[in-house]
Tab-separated table of C-alpha atoms in Angstrom:
chain	number	residue	atom	x	y	z
L	771	UNK	CA	-13.115	-66.772	46.179
L	772	UNK	CA	-11.970	-69.267	48.771
L	773	UNK	CA	-9.025	-70.179	46.569
L	774	UNK	CA	-7.951	-66.520	46.386
L	775	UNK	CA	-7.964	-66.211	50.182
L	776	UNK	CA	-5.824	-69.301	50.615
L	777	UNK	CA	-3.386	-68.059	47.992
L	778	UNK	CA	-3.162	-64.667	49.751
L	779	UNK	CA	-2.481	-66.327	53.116
L	780	UNK	CA	0.324	-68.352	51.576
L	781	UNK	CA	1.867	-65.207	50.138
L	782	UNK	CA	1.631	-63.462	53.541
L	783	UNK	CA	3.235	-66.475	55.244
L	784	UNK	CA	6.141	-66.504	52.796
L	785	UNK	CA	6.647	-62.743	53.266
L	786	UNK	CA	6.628	-63.131	57.066
L	787	UNK	CA	9.284	-65.851	56.800
L	788	UNK	CA	11.502	-63.634	54.631
L	789	UNK	CA	11.015	-60.655	56.979
L	790	UNK	CA	11.907	-62.826	59.971
L	791	UNK	CA	15.052	-64.065	58.285
L	792	UNK	CA	16.092	-60.523	57.387
L	793	UNK	CA	15.611	-59.325	60.969
L	794	UNK	CA	17.527	-62.328	62.284
L	795	UNK	CA	20.476	-61.669	59.987
L	796	UNK	CA	20.458	-57.971	60.909
L	797	UNK	CA	20.416	-58.637	64.662
L	798	UNK	CA	23.148	-61.255	64.320
L	799	UNK	CA	25.367	-58.794	62.444
L	800	UNK	CA	24.802	-56.066	65.043
L	801	UNK	CA	25.684	-58.428	67.893
L	802	UNK	CA	28.814	-59.590	66.069
L	803	UNK	CA	29.955	-56.000	65.526
L	804	UNK	CA	29.372	-55.130	69.188
L	805	UNK	CA	31.461	-58.088	70.311
L	806	UNK	CA	34.261	-57.135	67.839
L	807	UNK	CA	34.189	-53.512	68.960
L	808	UNK	CA	34.489	-54.477	72.617
L	809	UNK	CA	37.379	-56.818	71.919
L	810	UNK	CA	39.053	-54.149	69.764
L	811	UNK	CA	38.814	-51.545	72.540
L	812	UNK	CA	40.301	-53.955	75.069
L	813	UNK	CA	43.086	-54.821	72.677
L	814	UNK	CA	43.726	-51.148	72.001
L	815	UNK	CA	44.052	-50.546	75.721
L	816	UNK	CA	46.805	-53.140	75.993
L	817	UNK	CA	48.642	-52.498	72.727
L	818	UNK	CA	48.096	-48.760	72.866
L	819	UNK	CA	49.764	-48.533	76.260
L	820	UNK	CA	52.764	-50.550	75.082
L	821	UNK	CA	53.070	-48.543	71.891
L	822	UNK	CA	52.767	-45.193	73.644
L	823	UNK	CA	55.671	-46.104	75.884
L	824	UNK	CA	57.843	-47.046	72.919
L	825	UNK	CA	56.659	-44.332	70.532
L	826	UNK	CA	55.113	-41.541	72.677
L	827	UNK	CA	54.127	-39.303	69.782
L	828	UNK	CA	54.556	-41.330	66.608
L	829	UNK	CA	51.424	-42.955	65.272
L	830	UNK	CA	49.831	-44.462	62.220
L	831	UNK	CA	46.098	-44.713	61.760
L	832	UNK	CA	44.624	-47.267	59.387
L	833	UNK	CA	41.944	-44.723	58.508
L	834	UNK	CA	44.659	-42.470	57.074
L	835	UNK	CA	45.703	-45.016	54.467
L	836	UNK	CA	49.347	-45.318	53.508
L	837	UNK	CA	50.126	-41.628	54.057
L	838	UNK	CA	48.730	-38.704	56.085
L	839	UNK	CA	45.470	-37.097	54.913
L	840	UNK	CA	45.698	-34.099	52.535
L	841	UNK	CA	45.066	-31.489	55.227
L	842	UNK	CA	48.134	-32.605	57.221
L	843	UNK	CA	51.761	-31.942	56.335
L	844	UNK	CA	53.375	-35.111	54.940
L	845	UNK	CA	56.778	-33.741	55.953
L	846	UNK	CA	56.217	-33.432	59.667
L	847	UNK	CA	53.010	-35.206	60.590
L	848	UNK	CA	53.656	-38.687	61.995
L	849	UNK	CA	51.310	-41.599	61.453
L	850	UNK	CA	49.318	-43.176	64.284
L	851	UNK	CA	50.689	-46.597	65.128
L	852	UNK	CA	48.100	-49.101	66.367
L	853	UNK	CA	50.523	-52.019	66.531
L	854	UNK	CA	52.361	-53.249	69.583
L	855	UNK	CA	56.131	-53.022	69.743
L	856	UNK	CA	56.728	-56.592	68.568
L	857	UNK	CA	54.505	-56.217	65.516
L	858	UNK	CA	56.049	-52.852	64.699
L	859	UNK	CA	59.605	-54.160	64.985
L	860	UNK	CA	58.727	-57.009	62.631
L	861	UNK	CA	57.145	-54.575	60.170
L	862	UNK	CA	60.202	-52.312	60.242
L	863	UNK	CA	62.386	-55.167	59.023
L	864	UNK	CA	60.704	-54.822	55.637
L	865	UNK	CA	59.507	-51.226	55.453
L	866	UNK	CA	60.435	-48.624	54.649
L	867	UNK	CA	62.902	-50.131	52.187
L	868	UNK	CA	66.323	-48.474	52.542
L	869	UNK	CA	69.234	-48.687	50.123
L	870	UNK	CA	72.643	-47.963	51.663
L	871	UNK	CA	75.240	-46.448	49.345
L	872	UNK	CA	78.682	-46.183	50.892
L	873	UNK	CA	81.485	-44.150	49.321
L	874	UNK	CA	84.889	-45.751	49.711
L	875	UNK	CA	88.296	-45.843	48.021
L	876	UNK	CA	90.504	-48.704	46.787
L	877	UNK	CA	92.929	-48.378	49.698
L	878	UNK	CA	90.049	-48.625	52.192
L	879	UNK	CA	88.316	-51.678	50.727
L	880	UNK	CA	89.965	-54.092	53.170
L	881	UNK	CA	90.723	-51.703	56.020
L	882	UNK	CA	87.275	-50.111	56.422
L	883	UNK	CA	84.624	-51.081	53.839
L	884	UNK	CA	84.781	-54.800	54.576
L	885	UNK	CA	83.977	-54.109	58.248
L	886	UNK	CA	80.785	-52.302	57.215
L	887	UNK	CA	79.912	-55.311	55.073
L	888	UNK	CA	80.279	-57.550	58.149
L	889	UNK	CA	78.439	-55.354	60.671
L	890	UNK	CA	75.717	-52.763	60.119
L	891	UNK	CA	75.705	-53.227	56.344
L	892	UNK	CA	74.080	-56.635	56.799
L	893	UNK	CA	70.958	-54.872	58.040
L	894	UNK	CA	70.447	-52.739	54.914
L	895	UNK	CA	67.890	-53.905	52.391
L	896	UNK	CA	70.588	-53.277	49.785
L	897	UNK	CA	74.249	-52.354	50.366
L	898	UNK	CA	76.340	-50.851	47.561
L	899	UNK	CA	79.938	-49.667	47.780
L	900	UNK	CA	80.915	-46.911	45.323
L	901	UNK	CA	84.640	-46.650	44.655
L	902	UNK	CA	87.005	-45.812	41.793
L	903	UNK	CA	88.054	-49.433	41.423
L	904	UNK	CA	85.863	-52.498	41.019
L	905	UNK	CA	86.101	-55.102	43.755
L	906	UNK	CA	84.053	-58.250	43.133
L	907	UNK	CA	84.711	-59.678	46.591
L	908	UNK	CA	83.406	-56.514	48.233
L	909	UNK	CA	80.842	-55.815	45.533
L	910	UNK	CA	82.266	-52.347	44.909
L	911	UNK	CA	81.188	-50.466	41.779
L	912	UNK	CA	83.814	-48.376	39.962
L	913	UNK	CA	82.875	-44.749	39.313
L	914	UNK	CA	84.523	-42.709	36.568
L	915	UNK	CA	85.842	-39.983	38.888
L	916	UNK	CA	89.118	-39.099	40.563
L	917	UNK	CA	89.851	-40.010	44.152
L	918	UNK	CA	90.591	-37.372	46.791
L	919	UNK	CA	88.745	-35.154	49.225
L	920	UNK	CA	88.766	-32.289	46.726
L	921	UNK	CA	86.744	-34.431	44.314
L	922	UNK	CA	84.199	-35.618	46.878
L	923	UNK	CA	81.321	-33.621	45.390
L	924	UNK	CA	81.921	-35.151	41.967
L	925	UNK	CA	82.045	-38.619	43.521
L	926	UNK	CA	78.794	-37.961	45.398
L	927	UNK	CA	77.059	-36.799	42.202
L	928	UNK	CA	78.262	-39.911	40.348
L	929	UNK	CA	77.101	-42.231	43.139
L	930	UNK	CA	73.614	-40.702	43.288
L	931	UNK	CA	73.391	-40.918	39.500
L	932	UNK	CA	74.335	-44.617	39.593
L	933	UNK	CA	71.763	-45.459	42.249
L	934	UNK	CA	69.060	-43.470	40.461
L	935	UNK	CA	69.676	-45.287	37.167
L	936	UNK	CA	69.931	-48.811	38.572
L	937	UNK	CA	67.950	-49.034	41.826
L	938	UNK	CA	65.536	-46.111	42.097
L	939	UNK	CA	62.306	-48.070	41.592
L	940	UNK	CA	63.028	-50.699	44.242
L	941	UNK	CA	63.575	-48.553	47.352
L	942	UNK	CA	61.855	-45.834	49.405
L	943	UNK	CA	64.860	-44.101	50.987
L	944	UNK	CA	68.523	-43.780	50.005
L	945	UNK	CA	71.150	-43.550	52.743
L	946	UNK	CA	74.438	-41.971	51.662
L	947	UNK	CA	77.394	-42.693	53.947
L	948	UNK	CA	81.149	-43.117	53.776
L	949	UNK	CA	83.413	-45.892	55.046
L	950	UNK	CA	83.874	-44.180	58.432
L	951	UNK	CA	80.155	-44.346	59.249
L	952	UNK	CA	78.303	-46.715	61.581
L	953	UNK	CA	74.498	-46.804	61.252
L	954	UNK	CA	71.855	-48.259	63.570
L	955	UNK	CA	69.506	-49.347	60.792
L	956	UNK	CA	66.619	-50.207	63.119
L	957	UNK	CA	66.596	-46.646	64.466
L	958	UNK	CA	66.813	-45.219	60.956
L	959	UNK	CA	63.802	-47.205	59.749
L	960	UNK	CA	61.824	-46.368	62.903
L	961	UNK	CA	62.538	-42.676	62.295
L	962	UNK	CA	61.699	-42.792	58.575
L	963	UNK	CA	58.504	-44.797	59.184
L	964	UNK	CA	56.795	-41.562	60.244
L	965	UNK	CA	57.431	-39.930	56.870
L	966	UNK	CA	56.237	-40.497	53.338
L	967	UNK	CA	58.963	-41.266	50.767
L	968	UNK	CA	56.816	-39.221	48.371
L	969	UNK	CA	57.744	-36.084	50.327
L	970	UNK	CA	60.787	-34.198	48.917
L	971	UNK	CA	62.852	-34.188	52.103
L	972	UNK	CA	66.246	-35.358	53.306
L	973	UNK	CA	67.625	-35.819	56.828
L	974	UNK	CA	71.024	-35.681	58.465
L	975	UNK	CA	72.942	-33.579	60.979
L	976	UNK	CA	71.158	-30.326	60.193
L	977	UNK	CA	73.068	-27.042	60.348
L	978	UNK	CA	71.128	-23.760	60.371
L	979	UNK	CA	72.794	-21.087	58.286
L	980	UNK	CA	70.082	-18.446	58.643
L	981	UNK	CA	66.317	-18.123	59.100
L	982	UNK	CA	65.381	-19.336	55.616
L	983	UNK	CA	68.286	-21.602	54.681
L	984	UNK	CA	69.636	-24.812	56.182
L	985	UNK	CA	72.045	-27.506	55.097
L	986	UNK	CA	72.876	-31.048	56.119
L	987	UNK	CA	76.417	-31.657	57.335
L	988	UNK	CA	78.044	-34.436	55.333
L	989	UNK	CA	79.956	-35.503	58.456
L	990	UNK	CA	76.868	-37.075	59.999
L	991	UNK	CA	75.704	-38.668	56.707
L	992	UNK	CA	72.220	-38.205	55.305
L	993	UNK	CA	69.239	-40.029	53.869
L	994	UNK	CA	67.173	-38.934	50.849
L	995	UNK	CA	63.532	-39.727	50.241
L	996	UNK	CA	62.530	-41.230	46.915
L	997	UNK	CA	60.990	-37.887	45.898
L	998	UNK	CA	64.114	-35.966	46.935
L	999	UNK	CA	66.404	-38.139	44.813
L	1000	UNK	CA	64.007	-37.883	41.887
L	1001	UNK	CA	63.880	-34.072	42.018
L	1002	UNK	CA	67.657	-33.838	42.392
L	1003	UNK	CA	68.329	-36.040	39.375
L	1004	UNK	CA	65.556	-34.727	37.130
L	1005	UNK	CA	65.709	-30.978	37.768
L	1006	UNK	CA	69.090	-30.171	39.377
L	1007	UNK	CA	71.688	-32.690	38.194
L	1008	UNK	CA	72.064	-31.335	34.644
L	1009	UNK	CA	71.222	-27.701	35.436
L	1010	UNK	CA	74.547	-26.057	36.250
L	1011	UNK	CA	72.863	-22.694	36.935
L	1012	UNK	CA	71.358	-24.064	40.169
L	1013	UNK	CA	73.541	-27.112	40.875
L	1014	UNK	CA	77.296	-27.323	40.348
L	1015	UNK	CA	78.429	-30.004	37.908
L	1016	UNK	CA	82.086	-29.614	38.882
L	1017	UNK	CA	83.959	-32.289	40.794
L	1018	UNK	CA	85.421	-29.814	43.259
L	1019	UNK	CA	83.393	-28.273	46.057
L	1020	UNK	CA	82.220	-28.944	49.605
L	1021	UNK	CA	79.646	-31.721	49.512
L	1022	UNK	CA	77.285	-30.356	52.179
L	1023	UNK	CA	77.236	-26.849	50.691
L	1024	UNK	CA	76.773	-27.989	47.091
L	1025	UNK	CA	74.147	-30.588	47.948
L	1026	UNK	CA	72.197	-28.114	50.089
L	1027	UNK	CA	72.213	-25.567	47.262
L	1028	UNK	CA	70.996	-28.118	44.714
L	1029	UNK	CA	68.261	-29.474	46.969
L	1030	UNK	CA	66.952	-26.087	48.000
L	1031	UNK	CA	66.824	-24.952	44.382
L	1032	UNK	CA	64.315	-27.655	43.469
L	1033	UNK	CA	62.169	-27.519	46.598
L	1034	UNK	CA	63.691	-30.357	48.654
L	1035	UNK	CA	63.489	-29.631	52.387
L	1036	UNK	CA	66.364	-30.191	54.820
L	1037	UNK	CA	64.331	-31.924	57.540
L	1038	UNK	CA	65.071	-31.721	61.238
L	1039	UNK	CA	66.111	-35.088	62.666
L	1040	UNK	CA	66.747	-33.956	66.254
L	1041	UNK	CA	64.894	-35.671	69.064
L	1042	UNK	CA	62.580	-33.848	71.477
L	1043	UNK	CA	65.540	-32.980	73.727
L	1044	UNK	CA	67.256	-31.209	70.829
L	1045	UNK	CA	69.928	-33.898	70.465
L	1046	UNK	CA	71.093	-34.937	67.018
L	1047	UNK	CA	70.392	-38.440	65.774
L	1048	UNK	CA	73.144	-38.225	63.112
L	1049	UNK	CA	76.299	-37.991	65.246
L	1050	UNK	CA	79.546	-36.782	63.561
L	1051	UNK	CA	81.810	-38.641	66.019
L	1052	UNK	CA	82.116	-41.938	67.885
L	1053	UNK	CA	80.390	-42.291	71.279
L	1054	UNK	CA	83.330	-44.441	72.359
L	1055	UNK	CA	85.545	-41.324	72.383
L	1056	UNK	CA	82.977	-38.795	73.541
L	1057	UNK	CA	84.618	-37.678	76.795
L	1058	UNK	CA	88.108	-37.874	75.363
L	1059	UNK	CA	87.685	-35.988	72.101
L	1060	UNK	CA	84.534	-33.905	72.462
L	1061	UNK	CA	84.420	-32.569	76.011
L	1062	UNK	CA	83.889	-29.023	74.777
L	1063	UNK	CA	81.241	-30.025	72.254
L	1064	UNK	CA	77.795	-28.631	73.098
L	1065	UNK	CA	74.595	-29.807	71.514
L	1066	UNK	CA	71.730	-27.669	70.264
L	1067	UNK	CA	69.971	-27.942	73.626
L	1068	UNK	CA	73.004	-26.345	75.347
L	1069	UNK	CA	73.829	-29.490	77.300
L	1070	UNK	CA	76.868	-31.723	77.438
L	1071	UNK	CA	74.851	-34.831	76.631
L	1072	UNK	CA	76.583	-37.069	74.148
L	1073	UNK	CA	73.890	-38.375	71.893
L	1074	UNK	CA	70.222	-38.973	71.356
L	1075	UNK	CA	68.769	-42.145	72.908
L	1076	UNK	CA	67.508	-42.950	69.404
L	1077	UNK	CA	70.772	-42.116	67.585
L	1078	UNK	CA	70.941	-43.229	63.962
L	1079	UNK	CA	74.581	-42.852	62.888
L	1080	UNK	CA	78.076	-42.345	64.288
L	1081	UNK	CA	81.423	-41.573	62.710
L	1082	UNK	CA	84.653	-43.386	63.574
L	1083	UNK	CA	88.052	-43.404	61.898
L	1084	UNK	CA	88.715	-46.878	63.307
L	1085	UNK	CA	86.394	-49.302	61.529
L	1086	UNK	CA	87.151	-52.059	64.047
L	1087	UNK	CA	85.084	-50.074	66.540
L	1088	UNK	CA	82.061	-51.132	64.494
L	1089	UNK	CA	82.290	-54.576	66.107
L	1090	UNK	CA	82.342	-52.994	69.571
L	1091	UNK	CA	79.245	-50.945	68.750
L	1092	UNK	CA	77.566	-54.045	67.318
L	1093	UNK	CA	78.221	-55.929	70.547
L	1094	UNK	CA	77.015	-53.123	72.829
L	1095	UNK	CA	73.856	-52.436	70.825
L	1096	UNK	CA	72.787	-55.962	69.886
L	1097	UNK	CA	74.344	-58.388	72.365
L	1098	UNK	CA	75.195	-56.783	75.702
L	1099	UNK	CA	72.528	-57.340	78.358
L	1100	UNK	CA	72.459	-55.649	81.753
L	1101	UNK	CA	70.594	-57.564	84.443
L	1102	UNK	CA	67.488	-55.772	85.658
L	1103	UNK	CA	67.736	-52.969	83.092
L	1104	UNK	CA	65.120	-52.592	80.397
L	1105	UNK	CA	66.876	-51.464	77.231
L	1106	UNK	CA	63.670	-50.644	75.365
L	1107	UNK	CA	64.026	-47.349	73.520
L	1108	UNK	CA	61.553	-44.533	73.260
L	1109	UNK	CA	61.072	-42.923	69.892
L	1110	UNK	CA	59.514	-39.545	69.475
L	1111	UNK	CA	58.037	-37.694	66.559
L	1112	UNK	CA	60.588	-35.693	64.573
L	1113	UNK	CA	60.462	-31.912	64.936
L	1114	UNK	CA	58.959	-29.755	62.248
L	1115	UNK	CA	61.136	-28.648	59.376
L	1116	UNK	CA	62.112	-25.011	58.972
L	1117	UNK	CA	59.427	-24.523	56.327
L	1118	UNK	CA	56.726	-25.577	58.761
L	1119	UNK	CA	58.297	-23.365	61.409
L	1120	UNK	CA	57.745	-20.490	58.985
L	1121	UNK	CA	54.106	-21.520	58.674
L	1122	UNK	CA	54.441	-22.730	55.080
L	1123	UNK	CA	54.143	-25.963	53.131
L	1124	UNK	CA	56.718	-27.320	50.717
L	1125	UNK	CA	54.249	-27.877	47.899
L	1126	UNK	CA	53.338	-24.194	47.683
L	1127	UNK	CA	56.745	-22.672	48.301
L	1128	UNK	CA	58.847	-23.871	45.379
L	1129	UNK	CA	58.762	-20.463	43.706
L	1130	UNK	CA	60.115	-18.678	46.785
L	1131	UNK	CA	63.039	-21.091	46.969
L	1132	UNK	CA	64.223	-20.484	43.382
L	1133	UNK	CA	67.370	-18.289	43.317
L	1134	UNK	CA	66.928	-14.732	42.030
L	1135	UNK	CA	69.090	-15.410	38.973
L	1136	UNK	CA	66.488	-17.881	37.802
L	1137	UNK	CA	63.494	-15.518	37.986
L	1138	UNK	CA	63.488	-15.248	34.200
L	1139	UNK	CA	62.505	-18.882	33.761
L	1140	UNK	CA	61.027	-19.661	37.171
L	1141	UNK	CA	57.611	-20.458	35.712
L	1142	UNK	CA	59.194	-23.197	33.619
L	1143	UNK	CA	61.054	-24.613	36.620
L	1144	UNK	CA	57.875	-24.447	38.702
L	1145	UNK	CA	56.033	-26.562	36.139
L	1146	UNK	CA	58.840	-29.122	36.116
L	1147	UNK	CA	59.212	-29.366	39.885
L	1148	UNK	CA	55.512	-29.782	40.481
L	1149	UNK	CA	55.374	-32.355	37.707
């Protein structure tokens, strides 16, 4: 009997020790979490203030994962950035990954294309020149098309086909430009960072044709998401009933028709002041050549503070722009830029979502097989 009591006391003692250890571990964990939470809030106060100044309405939340939650529009809903400006700038050097495809011609290899290779092209994750003649020094790829403005649509189709076949898997966005284009790649990546490459959307100098249809002007260049390029190549490229397979044609009109037919949205890249980020002229000649030009906000302002691209017939101006943007310092002036969330696309302005509106965007002549197209597009 006495032995049983002693044995029971030993068991109770061991249980008390285990219970004490469990409580100690639990309290220690709670205290550690409280200290982490307090430090996190203080850090958020500092970094959040810096980030809000640089990106007032763009953000990326870690709780959202890599893309916005399902109940938010992936086309227009920005992420919540919790990084400070230095961390974000470092991140944007590597993501999103942008391939730059530049259309050029043999006679412009040394007069224009080479200057892109030496300036803004160095900041692309991948730079490819598409021409009608191979140039190993430049790295130009020869396309089997004829040169000339009248064949520009055919050359554009061939260039997108080449990139899709050889580089599609390695990049998130595909910038299409010509050899008269200058691009601020840091601004492009900062703008695209708010969007998912899985969204079928493309951006450029958007022109509104009517309430339900828009197109991107080829003069300001444009950038396609991974999903947009995929839909164009898989569902539109070989379907001449919705996408012209002729070499002739206006690039912006033909591309807009093809993209709209397969549910790719022409996104709005204007800033919050209504100024375009894809500029179809050079800011160095703004007051000389474009005094009568008015922007969509009915002002005479030249360009957005977060402009992405310019157009110049004199490629040597690229070095001037490089110097002004990356090297020139003005004493006492903070050159930090403010980026804002892109405006909603026209589909969101209509109160719709791209994923449920493919059928409405199919031309009437395709009503007979629209169910088949719908299955392909949503696939």
